[in-house]
PDB file of C-alpha atoms in Angstrom:
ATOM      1  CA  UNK A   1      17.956 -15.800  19.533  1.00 72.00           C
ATOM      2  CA  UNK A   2      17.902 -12.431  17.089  1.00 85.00           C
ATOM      3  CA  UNK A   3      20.311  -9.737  18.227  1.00 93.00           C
ATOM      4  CA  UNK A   4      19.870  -7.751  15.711  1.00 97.00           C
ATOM      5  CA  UNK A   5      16.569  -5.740  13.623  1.00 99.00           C
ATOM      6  CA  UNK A   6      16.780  -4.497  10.429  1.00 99.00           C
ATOM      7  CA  UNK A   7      14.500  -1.651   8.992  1.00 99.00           C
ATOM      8  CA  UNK A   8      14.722  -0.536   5.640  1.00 99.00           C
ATOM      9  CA  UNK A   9      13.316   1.434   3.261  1.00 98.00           C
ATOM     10  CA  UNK A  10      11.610  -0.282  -0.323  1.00 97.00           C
ATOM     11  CA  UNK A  11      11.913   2.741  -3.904  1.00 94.00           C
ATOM     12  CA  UNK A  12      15.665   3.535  -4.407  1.00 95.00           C
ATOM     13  CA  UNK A  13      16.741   0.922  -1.086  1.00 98.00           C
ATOM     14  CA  UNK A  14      15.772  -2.544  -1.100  1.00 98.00           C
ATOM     15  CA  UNK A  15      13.937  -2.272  -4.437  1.00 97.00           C
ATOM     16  CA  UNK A  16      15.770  -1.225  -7.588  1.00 94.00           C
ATOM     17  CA  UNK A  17      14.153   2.573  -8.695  1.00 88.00           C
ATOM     18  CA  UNK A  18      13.401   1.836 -12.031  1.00 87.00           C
ATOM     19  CA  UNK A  19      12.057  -1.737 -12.493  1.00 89.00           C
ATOM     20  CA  UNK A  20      11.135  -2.728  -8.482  1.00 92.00           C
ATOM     21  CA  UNK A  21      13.413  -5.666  -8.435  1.00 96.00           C
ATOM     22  CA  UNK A  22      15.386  -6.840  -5.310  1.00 98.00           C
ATOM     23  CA  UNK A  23      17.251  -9.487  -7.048  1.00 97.00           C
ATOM     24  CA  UNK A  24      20.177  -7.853  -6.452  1.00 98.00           C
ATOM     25  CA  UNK A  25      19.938  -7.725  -2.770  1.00 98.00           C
ATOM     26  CA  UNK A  26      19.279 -12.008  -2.919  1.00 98.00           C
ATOM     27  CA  UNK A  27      22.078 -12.938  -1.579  1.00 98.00           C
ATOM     28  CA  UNK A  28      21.621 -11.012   1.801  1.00 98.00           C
ATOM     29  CA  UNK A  29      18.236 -11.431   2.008  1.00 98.00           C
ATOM     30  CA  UNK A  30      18.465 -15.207   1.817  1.00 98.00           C
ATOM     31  CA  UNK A  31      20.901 -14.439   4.784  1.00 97.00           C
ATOM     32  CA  UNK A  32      18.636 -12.504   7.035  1.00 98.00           C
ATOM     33  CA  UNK A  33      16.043 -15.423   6.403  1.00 97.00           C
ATOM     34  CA  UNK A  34      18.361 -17.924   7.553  1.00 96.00           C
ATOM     35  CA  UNK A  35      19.384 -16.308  10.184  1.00 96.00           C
ATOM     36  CA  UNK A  36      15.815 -15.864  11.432  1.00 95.00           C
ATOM     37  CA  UNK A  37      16.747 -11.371  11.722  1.00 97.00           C
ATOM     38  CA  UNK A  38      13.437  -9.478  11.524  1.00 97.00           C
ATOM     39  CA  UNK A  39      13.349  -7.650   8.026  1.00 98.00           C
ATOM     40  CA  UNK A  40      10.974  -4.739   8.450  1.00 99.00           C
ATOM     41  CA  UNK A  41       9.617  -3.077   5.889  1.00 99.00           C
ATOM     42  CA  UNK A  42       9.454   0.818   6.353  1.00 98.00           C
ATOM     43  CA  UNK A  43       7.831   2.595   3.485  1.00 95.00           C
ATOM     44  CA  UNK A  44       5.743   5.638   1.764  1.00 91.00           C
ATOM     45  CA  UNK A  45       3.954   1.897   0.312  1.00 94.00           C
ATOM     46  CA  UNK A  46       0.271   1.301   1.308  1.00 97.00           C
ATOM     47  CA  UNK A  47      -0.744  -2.137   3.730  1.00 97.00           C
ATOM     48  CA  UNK A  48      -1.910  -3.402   0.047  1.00 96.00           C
ATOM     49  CA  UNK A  49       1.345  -2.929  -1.418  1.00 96.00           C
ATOM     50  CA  UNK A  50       3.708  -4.350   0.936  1.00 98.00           C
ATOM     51  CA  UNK A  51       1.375  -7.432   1.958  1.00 96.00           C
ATOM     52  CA  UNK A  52       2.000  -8.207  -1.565  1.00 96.00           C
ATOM     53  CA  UNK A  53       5.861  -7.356  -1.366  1.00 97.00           C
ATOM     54  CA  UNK A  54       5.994  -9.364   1.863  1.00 96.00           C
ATOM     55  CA  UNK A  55       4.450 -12.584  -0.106  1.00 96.00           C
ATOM     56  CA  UNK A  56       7.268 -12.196  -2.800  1.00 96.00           C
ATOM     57  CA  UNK A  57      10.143 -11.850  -0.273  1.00 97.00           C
ATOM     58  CA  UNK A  58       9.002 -14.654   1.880  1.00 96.00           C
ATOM     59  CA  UNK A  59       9.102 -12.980   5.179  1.00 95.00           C
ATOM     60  CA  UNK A  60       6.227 -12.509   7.624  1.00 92.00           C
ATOM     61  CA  UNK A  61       7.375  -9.658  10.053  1.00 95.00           C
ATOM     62  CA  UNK A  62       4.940  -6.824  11.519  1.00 97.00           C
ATOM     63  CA  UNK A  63       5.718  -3.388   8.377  1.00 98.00           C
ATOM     64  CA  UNK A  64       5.277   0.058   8.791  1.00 98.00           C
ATOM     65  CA  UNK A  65       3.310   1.712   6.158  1.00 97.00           C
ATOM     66  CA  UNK A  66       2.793   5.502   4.523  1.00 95.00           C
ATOM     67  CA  UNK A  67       5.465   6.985   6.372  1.00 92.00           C
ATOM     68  CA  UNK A  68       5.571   5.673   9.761  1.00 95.00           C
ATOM     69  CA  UNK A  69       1.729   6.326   9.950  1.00 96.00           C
ATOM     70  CA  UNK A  70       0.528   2.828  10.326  1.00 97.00           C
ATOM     71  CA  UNK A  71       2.481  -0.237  11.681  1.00 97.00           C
ATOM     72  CA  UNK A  72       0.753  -3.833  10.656  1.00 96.00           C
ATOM     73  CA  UNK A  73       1.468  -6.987  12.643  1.00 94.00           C
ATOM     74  CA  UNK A  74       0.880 -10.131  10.135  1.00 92.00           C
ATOM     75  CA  UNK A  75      -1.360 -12.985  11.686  1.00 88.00           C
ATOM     76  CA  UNK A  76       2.009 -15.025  11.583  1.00 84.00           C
ATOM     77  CA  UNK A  77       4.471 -12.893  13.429  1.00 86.00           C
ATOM     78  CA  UNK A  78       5.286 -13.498  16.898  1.00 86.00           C
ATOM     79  CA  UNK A  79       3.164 -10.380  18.676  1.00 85.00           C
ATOM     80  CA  UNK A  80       0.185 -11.908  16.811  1.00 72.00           C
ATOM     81  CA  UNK A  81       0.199 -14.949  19.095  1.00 72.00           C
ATOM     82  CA  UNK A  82      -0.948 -12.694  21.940  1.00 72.00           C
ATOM     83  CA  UNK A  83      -4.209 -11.098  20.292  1.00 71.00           C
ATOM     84  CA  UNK A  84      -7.246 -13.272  20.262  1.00 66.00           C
ATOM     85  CA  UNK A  85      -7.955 -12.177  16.417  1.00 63.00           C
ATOM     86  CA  UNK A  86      -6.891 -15.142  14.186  1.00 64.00           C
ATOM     87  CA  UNK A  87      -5.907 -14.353  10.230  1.00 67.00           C
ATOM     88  CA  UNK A  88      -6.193 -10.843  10.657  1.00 83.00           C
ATOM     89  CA  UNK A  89      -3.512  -8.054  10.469  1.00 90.00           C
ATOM     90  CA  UNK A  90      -3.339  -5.994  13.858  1.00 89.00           C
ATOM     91  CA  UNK A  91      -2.747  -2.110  13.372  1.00 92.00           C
ATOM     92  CA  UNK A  92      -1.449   0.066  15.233  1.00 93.00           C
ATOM     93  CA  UNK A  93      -1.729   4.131  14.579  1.00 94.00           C
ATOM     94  CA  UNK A  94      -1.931   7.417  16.090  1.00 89.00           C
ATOM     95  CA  UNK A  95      -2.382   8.767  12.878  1.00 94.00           C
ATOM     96  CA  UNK A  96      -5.334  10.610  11.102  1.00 95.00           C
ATOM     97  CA  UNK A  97      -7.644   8.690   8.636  1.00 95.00           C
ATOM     98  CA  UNK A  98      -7.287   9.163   4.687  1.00 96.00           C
ATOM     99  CA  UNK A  99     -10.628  10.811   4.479  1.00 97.00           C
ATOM    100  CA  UNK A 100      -9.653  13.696   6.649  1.00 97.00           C
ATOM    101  CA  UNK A 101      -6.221  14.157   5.001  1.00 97.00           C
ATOM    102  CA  UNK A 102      -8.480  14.302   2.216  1.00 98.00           C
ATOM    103  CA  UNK A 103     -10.663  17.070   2.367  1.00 98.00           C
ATOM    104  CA  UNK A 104      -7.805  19.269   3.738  1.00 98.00           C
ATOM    105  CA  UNK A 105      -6.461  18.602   0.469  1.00 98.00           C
ATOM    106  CA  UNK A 106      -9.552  19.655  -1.199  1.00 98.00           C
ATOM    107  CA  UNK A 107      -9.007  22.790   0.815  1.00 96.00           C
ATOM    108  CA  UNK A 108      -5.450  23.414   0.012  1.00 97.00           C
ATOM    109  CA  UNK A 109      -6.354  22.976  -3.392  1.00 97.00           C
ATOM    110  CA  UNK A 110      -7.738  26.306  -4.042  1.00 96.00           C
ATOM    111  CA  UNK A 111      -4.539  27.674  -2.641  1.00 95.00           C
ATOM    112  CA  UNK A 112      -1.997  25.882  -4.579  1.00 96.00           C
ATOM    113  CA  UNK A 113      -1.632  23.858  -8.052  1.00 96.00           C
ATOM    114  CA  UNK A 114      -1.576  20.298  -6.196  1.00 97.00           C
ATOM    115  CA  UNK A 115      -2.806  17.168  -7.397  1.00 97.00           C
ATOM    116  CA  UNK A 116      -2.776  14.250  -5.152  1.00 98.00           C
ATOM    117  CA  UNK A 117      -3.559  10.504  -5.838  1.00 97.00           C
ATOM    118  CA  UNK A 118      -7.307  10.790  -4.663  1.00 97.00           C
ATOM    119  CA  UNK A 119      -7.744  13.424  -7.983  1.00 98.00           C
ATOM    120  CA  UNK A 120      -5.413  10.615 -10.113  1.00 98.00           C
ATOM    121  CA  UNK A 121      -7.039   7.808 -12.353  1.00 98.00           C
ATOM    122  CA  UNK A 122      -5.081   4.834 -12.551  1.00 98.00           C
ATOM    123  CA  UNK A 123      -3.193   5.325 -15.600  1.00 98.00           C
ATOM    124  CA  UNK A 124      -1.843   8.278 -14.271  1.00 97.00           C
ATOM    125  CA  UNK A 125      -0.331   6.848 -10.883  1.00 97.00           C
ATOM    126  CA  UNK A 126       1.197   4.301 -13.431  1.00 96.00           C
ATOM    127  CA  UNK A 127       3.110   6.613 -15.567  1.00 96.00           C
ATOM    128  CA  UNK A 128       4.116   8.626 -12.726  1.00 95.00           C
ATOM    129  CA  UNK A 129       5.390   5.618 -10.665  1.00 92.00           C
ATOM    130  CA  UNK A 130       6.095   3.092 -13.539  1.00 91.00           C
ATOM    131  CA  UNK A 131       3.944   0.598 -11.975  1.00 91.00           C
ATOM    132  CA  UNK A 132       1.890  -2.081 -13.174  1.00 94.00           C
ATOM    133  CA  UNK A 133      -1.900  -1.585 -13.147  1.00 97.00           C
ATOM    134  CA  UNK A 134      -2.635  -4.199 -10.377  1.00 96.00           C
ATOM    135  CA  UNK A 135       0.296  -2.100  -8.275  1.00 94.00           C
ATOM    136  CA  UNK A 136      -0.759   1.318  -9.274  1.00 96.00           C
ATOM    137  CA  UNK A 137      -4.464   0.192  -7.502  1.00 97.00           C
ATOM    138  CA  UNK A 138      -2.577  -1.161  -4.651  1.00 97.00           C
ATOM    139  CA  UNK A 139      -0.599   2.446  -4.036  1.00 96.00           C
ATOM    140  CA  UNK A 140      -3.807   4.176  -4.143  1.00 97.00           C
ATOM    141  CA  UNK A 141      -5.835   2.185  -1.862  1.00 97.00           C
ATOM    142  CA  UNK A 142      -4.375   4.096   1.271  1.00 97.00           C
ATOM    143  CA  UNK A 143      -4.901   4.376   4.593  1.00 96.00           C
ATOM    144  CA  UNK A 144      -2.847   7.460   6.576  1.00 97.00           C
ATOM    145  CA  UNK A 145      -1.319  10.150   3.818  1.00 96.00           C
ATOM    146  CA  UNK A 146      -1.809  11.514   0.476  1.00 97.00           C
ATOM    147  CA  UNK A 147       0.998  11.540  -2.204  1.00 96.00           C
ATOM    148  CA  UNK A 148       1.411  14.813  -4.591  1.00 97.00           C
ATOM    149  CA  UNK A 149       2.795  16.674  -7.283  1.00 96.00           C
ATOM    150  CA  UNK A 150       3.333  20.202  -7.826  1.00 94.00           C
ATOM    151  CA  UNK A 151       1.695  21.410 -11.370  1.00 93.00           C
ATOM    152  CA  UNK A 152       2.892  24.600 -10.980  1.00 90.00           C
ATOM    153  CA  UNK A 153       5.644  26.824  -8.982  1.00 89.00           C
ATOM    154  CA  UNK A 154       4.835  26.836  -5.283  1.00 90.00           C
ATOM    155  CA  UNK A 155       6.381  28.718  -2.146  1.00 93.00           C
ATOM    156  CA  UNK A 156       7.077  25.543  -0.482  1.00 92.00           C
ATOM    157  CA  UNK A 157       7.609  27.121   2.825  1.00 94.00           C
ATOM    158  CA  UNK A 158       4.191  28.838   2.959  1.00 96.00           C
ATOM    159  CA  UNK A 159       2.662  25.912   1.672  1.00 96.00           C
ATOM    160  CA  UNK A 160       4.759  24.241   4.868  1.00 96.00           C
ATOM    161  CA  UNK A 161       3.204  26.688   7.181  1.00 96.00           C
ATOM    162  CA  UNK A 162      -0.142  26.263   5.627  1.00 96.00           C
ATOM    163  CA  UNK A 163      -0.006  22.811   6.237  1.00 97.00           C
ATOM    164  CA  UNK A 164       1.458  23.365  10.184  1.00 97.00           C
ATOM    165  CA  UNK A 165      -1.692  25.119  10.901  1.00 96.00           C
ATOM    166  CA  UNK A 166      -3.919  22.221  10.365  1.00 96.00           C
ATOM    167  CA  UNK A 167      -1.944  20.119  12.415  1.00 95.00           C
ATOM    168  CA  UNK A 168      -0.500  18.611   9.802  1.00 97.00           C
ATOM    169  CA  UNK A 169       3.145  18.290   7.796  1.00 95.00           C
ATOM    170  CA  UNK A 170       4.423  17.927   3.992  1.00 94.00           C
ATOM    171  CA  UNK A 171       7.583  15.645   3.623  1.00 88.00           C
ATOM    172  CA  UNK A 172       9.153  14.775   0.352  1.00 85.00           C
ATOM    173  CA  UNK A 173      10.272  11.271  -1.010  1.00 79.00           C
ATOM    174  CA  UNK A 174      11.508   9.933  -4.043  1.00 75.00           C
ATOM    175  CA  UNK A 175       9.010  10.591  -6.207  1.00 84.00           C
ATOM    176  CA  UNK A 176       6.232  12.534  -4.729  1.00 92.00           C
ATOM    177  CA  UNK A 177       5.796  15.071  -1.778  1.00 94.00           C
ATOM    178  CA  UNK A 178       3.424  13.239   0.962  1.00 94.00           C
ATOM    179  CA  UNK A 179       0.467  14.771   3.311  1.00 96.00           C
ATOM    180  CA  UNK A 180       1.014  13.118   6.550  1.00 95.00           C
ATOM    181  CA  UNK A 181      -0.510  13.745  10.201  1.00 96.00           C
ATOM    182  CA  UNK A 182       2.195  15.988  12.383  1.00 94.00           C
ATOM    183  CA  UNK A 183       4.839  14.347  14.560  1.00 89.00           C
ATOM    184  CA  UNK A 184       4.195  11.207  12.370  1.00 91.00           C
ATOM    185  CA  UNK A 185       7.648  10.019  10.831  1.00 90.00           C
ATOM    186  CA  UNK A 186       9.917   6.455  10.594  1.00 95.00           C
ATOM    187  CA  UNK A 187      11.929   6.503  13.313  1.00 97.00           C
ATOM    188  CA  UNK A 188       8.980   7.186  15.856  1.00 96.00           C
ATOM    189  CA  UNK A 189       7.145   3.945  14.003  1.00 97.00           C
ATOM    190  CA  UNK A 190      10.419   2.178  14.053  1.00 98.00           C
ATOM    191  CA  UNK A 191      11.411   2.938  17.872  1.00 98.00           C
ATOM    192  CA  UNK A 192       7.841   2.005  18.786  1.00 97.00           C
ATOM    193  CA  UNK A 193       8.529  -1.619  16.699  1.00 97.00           C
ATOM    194  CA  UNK A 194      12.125  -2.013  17.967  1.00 98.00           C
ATOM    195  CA  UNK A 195      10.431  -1.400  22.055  1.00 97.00           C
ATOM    196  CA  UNK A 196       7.623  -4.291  21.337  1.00 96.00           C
ATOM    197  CA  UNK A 197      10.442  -6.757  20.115  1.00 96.00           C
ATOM    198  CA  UNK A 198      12.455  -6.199  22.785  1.00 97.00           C
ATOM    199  CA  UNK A 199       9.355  -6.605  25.380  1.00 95.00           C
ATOM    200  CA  UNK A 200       8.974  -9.895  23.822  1.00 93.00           C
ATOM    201  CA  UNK A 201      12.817 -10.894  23.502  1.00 93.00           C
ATOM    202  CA  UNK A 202      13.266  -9.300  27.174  1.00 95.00           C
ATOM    203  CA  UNK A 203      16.346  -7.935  25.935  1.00 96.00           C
ATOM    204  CA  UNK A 204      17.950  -4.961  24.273  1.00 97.00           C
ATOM    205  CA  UNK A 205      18.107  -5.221  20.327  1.00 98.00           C
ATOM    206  CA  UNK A 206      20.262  -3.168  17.747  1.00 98.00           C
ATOM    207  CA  UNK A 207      18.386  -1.053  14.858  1.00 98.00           C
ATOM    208  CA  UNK A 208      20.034  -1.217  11.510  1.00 99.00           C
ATOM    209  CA  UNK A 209      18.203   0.840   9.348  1.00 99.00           C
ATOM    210  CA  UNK A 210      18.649   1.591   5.475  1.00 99.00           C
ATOM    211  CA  UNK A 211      17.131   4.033   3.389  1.00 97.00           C
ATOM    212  CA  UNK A 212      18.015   6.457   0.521  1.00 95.00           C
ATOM    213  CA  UNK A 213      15.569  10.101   0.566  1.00 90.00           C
ATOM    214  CA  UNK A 214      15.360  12.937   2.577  1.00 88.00           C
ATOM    215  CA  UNK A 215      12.595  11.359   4.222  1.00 88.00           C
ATOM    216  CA  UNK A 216      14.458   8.353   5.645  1.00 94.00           C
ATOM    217  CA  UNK A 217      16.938  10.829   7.674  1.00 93.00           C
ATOM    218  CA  UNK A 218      15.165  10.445  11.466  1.00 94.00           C
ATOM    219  CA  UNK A 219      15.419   6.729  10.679  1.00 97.00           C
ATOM    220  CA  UNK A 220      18.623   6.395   9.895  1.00 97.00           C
ATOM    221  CA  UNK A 221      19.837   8.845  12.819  1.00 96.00           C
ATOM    222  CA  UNK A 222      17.798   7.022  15.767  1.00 97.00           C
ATOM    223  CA  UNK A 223      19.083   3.614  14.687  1.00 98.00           C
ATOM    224  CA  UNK A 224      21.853   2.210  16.238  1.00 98.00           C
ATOM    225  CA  UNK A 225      23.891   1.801  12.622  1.00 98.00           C
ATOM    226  CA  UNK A 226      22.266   3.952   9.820  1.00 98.00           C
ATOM    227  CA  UNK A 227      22.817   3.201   5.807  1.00 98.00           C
ATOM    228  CA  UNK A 228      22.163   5.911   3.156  1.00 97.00           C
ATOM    229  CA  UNK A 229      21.961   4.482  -0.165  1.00 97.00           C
ATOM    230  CA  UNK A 230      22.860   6.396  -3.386  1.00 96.00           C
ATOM    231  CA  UNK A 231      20.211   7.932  -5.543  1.00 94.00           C
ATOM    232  CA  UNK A 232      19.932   6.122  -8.738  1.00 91.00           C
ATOM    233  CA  UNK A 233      22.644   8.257 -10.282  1.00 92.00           C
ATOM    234  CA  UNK A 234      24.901   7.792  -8.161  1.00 92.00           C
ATOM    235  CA  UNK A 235      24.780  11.106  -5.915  1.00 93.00           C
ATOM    236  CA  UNK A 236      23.552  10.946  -2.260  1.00 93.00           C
ATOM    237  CA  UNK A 237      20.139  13.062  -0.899  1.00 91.00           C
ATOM    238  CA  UNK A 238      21.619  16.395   0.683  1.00 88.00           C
ATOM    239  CA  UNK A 239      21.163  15.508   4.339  1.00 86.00           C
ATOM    240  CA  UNK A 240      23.278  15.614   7.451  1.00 85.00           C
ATOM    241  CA  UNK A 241      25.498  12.125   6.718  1.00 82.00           C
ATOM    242  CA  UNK A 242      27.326  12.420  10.577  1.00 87.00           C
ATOM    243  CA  UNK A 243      27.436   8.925  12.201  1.00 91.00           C
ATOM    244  CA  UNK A 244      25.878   7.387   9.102  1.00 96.00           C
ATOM    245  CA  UNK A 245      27.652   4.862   6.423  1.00 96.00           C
ATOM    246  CA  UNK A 246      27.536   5.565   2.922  1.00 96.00           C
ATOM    247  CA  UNK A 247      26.569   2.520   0.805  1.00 97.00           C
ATOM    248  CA  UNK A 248      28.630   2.217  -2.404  1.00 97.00           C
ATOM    249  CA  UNK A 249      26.400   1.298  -5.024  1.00 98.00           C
ATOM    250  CA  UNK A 250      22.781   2.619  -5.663  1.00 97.00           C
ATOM    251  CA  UNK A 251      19.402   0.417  -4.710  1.00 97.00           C
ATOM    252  CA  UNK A 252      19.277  -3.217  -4.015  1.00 98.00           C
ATOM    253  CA  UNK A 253      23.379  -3.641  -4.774  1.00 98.00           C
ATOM    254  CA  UNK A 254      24.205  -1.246  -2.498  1.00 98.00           C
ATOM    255  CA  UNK A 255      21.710  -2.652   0.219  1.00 99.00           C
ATOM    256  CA  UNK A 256      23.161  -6.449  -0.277  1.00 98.00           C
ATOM    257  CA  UNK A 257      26.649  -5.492  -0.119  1.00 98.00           C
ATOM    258  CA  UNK A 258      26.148  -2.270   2.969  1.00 98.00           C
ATOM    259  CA  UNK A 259      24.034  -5.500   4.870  1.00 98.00           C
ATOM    260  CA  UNK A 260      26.748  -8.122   4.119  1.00 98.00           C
ATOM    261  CA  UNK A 261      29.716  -5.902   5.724  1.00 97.00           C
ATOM    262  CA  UNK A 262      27.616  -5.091   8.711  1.00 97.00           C
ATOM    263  CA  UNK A 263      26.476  -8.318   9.673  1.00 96.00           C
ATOM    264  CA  UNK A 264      30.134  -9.834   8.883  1.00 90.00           C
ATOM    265  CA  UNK A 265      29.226 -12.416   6.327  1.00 81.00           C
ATOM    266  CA  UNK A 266      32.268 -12.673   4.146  1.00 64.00           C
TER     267      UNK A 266
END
């Protein structure tokens, strides 16, 4: 019987920032398997990405996707069993479609020097994210949001407001700033997740969430015990760090070793 879910966060978190790897976080992931915890994914990543990611870590629980815009049930997991649709993925979302985000953007465009991944050819989403081909096409196949860069200065706040008037909201990651519908974030997504297991368990279940960016900080404050990680070099993202443990080493090391002391290993 689980006691226990754990949401985390993939670029800078679980993954390493430069390369992608996890290897570092083995030891606690083999763990978490063992121990039958739900590891759920909770990511800026497309569906395409982490079903991938999912295949490589050998887990099969439901993901939330783009930012808390889209949670995806595997045809595995245990809320599957309940839907009459066999080998698909169920999803659940409030959230607006790509297209629309879309041709807002087109709009905002002749505003402000953006460029999003819908103006981006392949090669370029590699050299900005340092992915592969095959995972530079899975990051743009998307769903809910649009990633982007600023190619020139910007007044971020009335870019903000401009934004706000559509209905919609800008929140910045690792990497990129994303597009994303309004009141859509992690820890809505991850409450939401955290409710349907405990429905099914019939019982009350603590969140451990882990995550390293700016845009991680709802998460990490709604869940029960929150983890910032350290940005690659070492410093923390500038957020409010009350009630909320500071890992000790940056991506996947600081992730197995933050995990490992929480859930009393050694």
């Amino acid at each position: 019987m689980i006691h226990q879910l754990i949401f985390t966060d993939l670029d800078g978190t679980l993954l390493n920032h430069n390369d992608y790897s996890f290897e570092d976080a083995k030891e606690a992931i083999d763990y978490i398997k063992k121990k039958s915890i739900p590891l759920i994914i909770v990511t800026s990543k497309t569906f395409a990405e982490v079903r991938i990611l999912q295949e490589k870590l050998g887990i099969q629980c439901p993901f939330i996707v783009e930012n808390g815009a889209g949670i995806f049930i595997p045809p595995d997991s245990i809320f599957a069993q309940a839907m009459p649709q066999e080998n698909r993925y169920i999803k659940i979302s409030q959230s607006r479609s790509y297209l629309e985000l879309r041709l807002f953007f087109k709009q905002l465009q002749k505003e402000y020097p953006l460029r999003g991944f819908g103006d981006m050819q392949v090669r370029e989403v590699m050299d900005l994210t340092g992915l592969g081909e095959t995972g530079a096409k899975y990051s743009m196949q998307r769903d809910f949001t649009e990633p982007f860069i600023l190619e020139g200065e910007t007044d971020l706040n009335a870019l903000q407001n401009r934004v706000a008037e559509a209905g919609l909201e800008i929140v910045k990651g690792g990497r990129f700033f994303h597009l994303i519908s309004s009141g859509q974030d992690k820890a809505k997504a991850m409450k939401h997740l955290t409710h349907m297991y405990e429905e099914h368990f019939n019982k009350k279940l603590q969140m451990i969430a882990l995550g390293d960016s700016a845009n991680d900080f709802t998460m990490l404050k709604s869940a029960d015990i929150g983890v910032l990680i350290p940005l690659y070099d070492g410093s923390f993202a500038d957020i409010d760090t009350d009630d909320i443990i500071k890992a000790e080493f940056p991506g996947p090391k600081g992730w197995n070793k933050a995990l490992l002391e929480i859930l009393d290993v050694r």
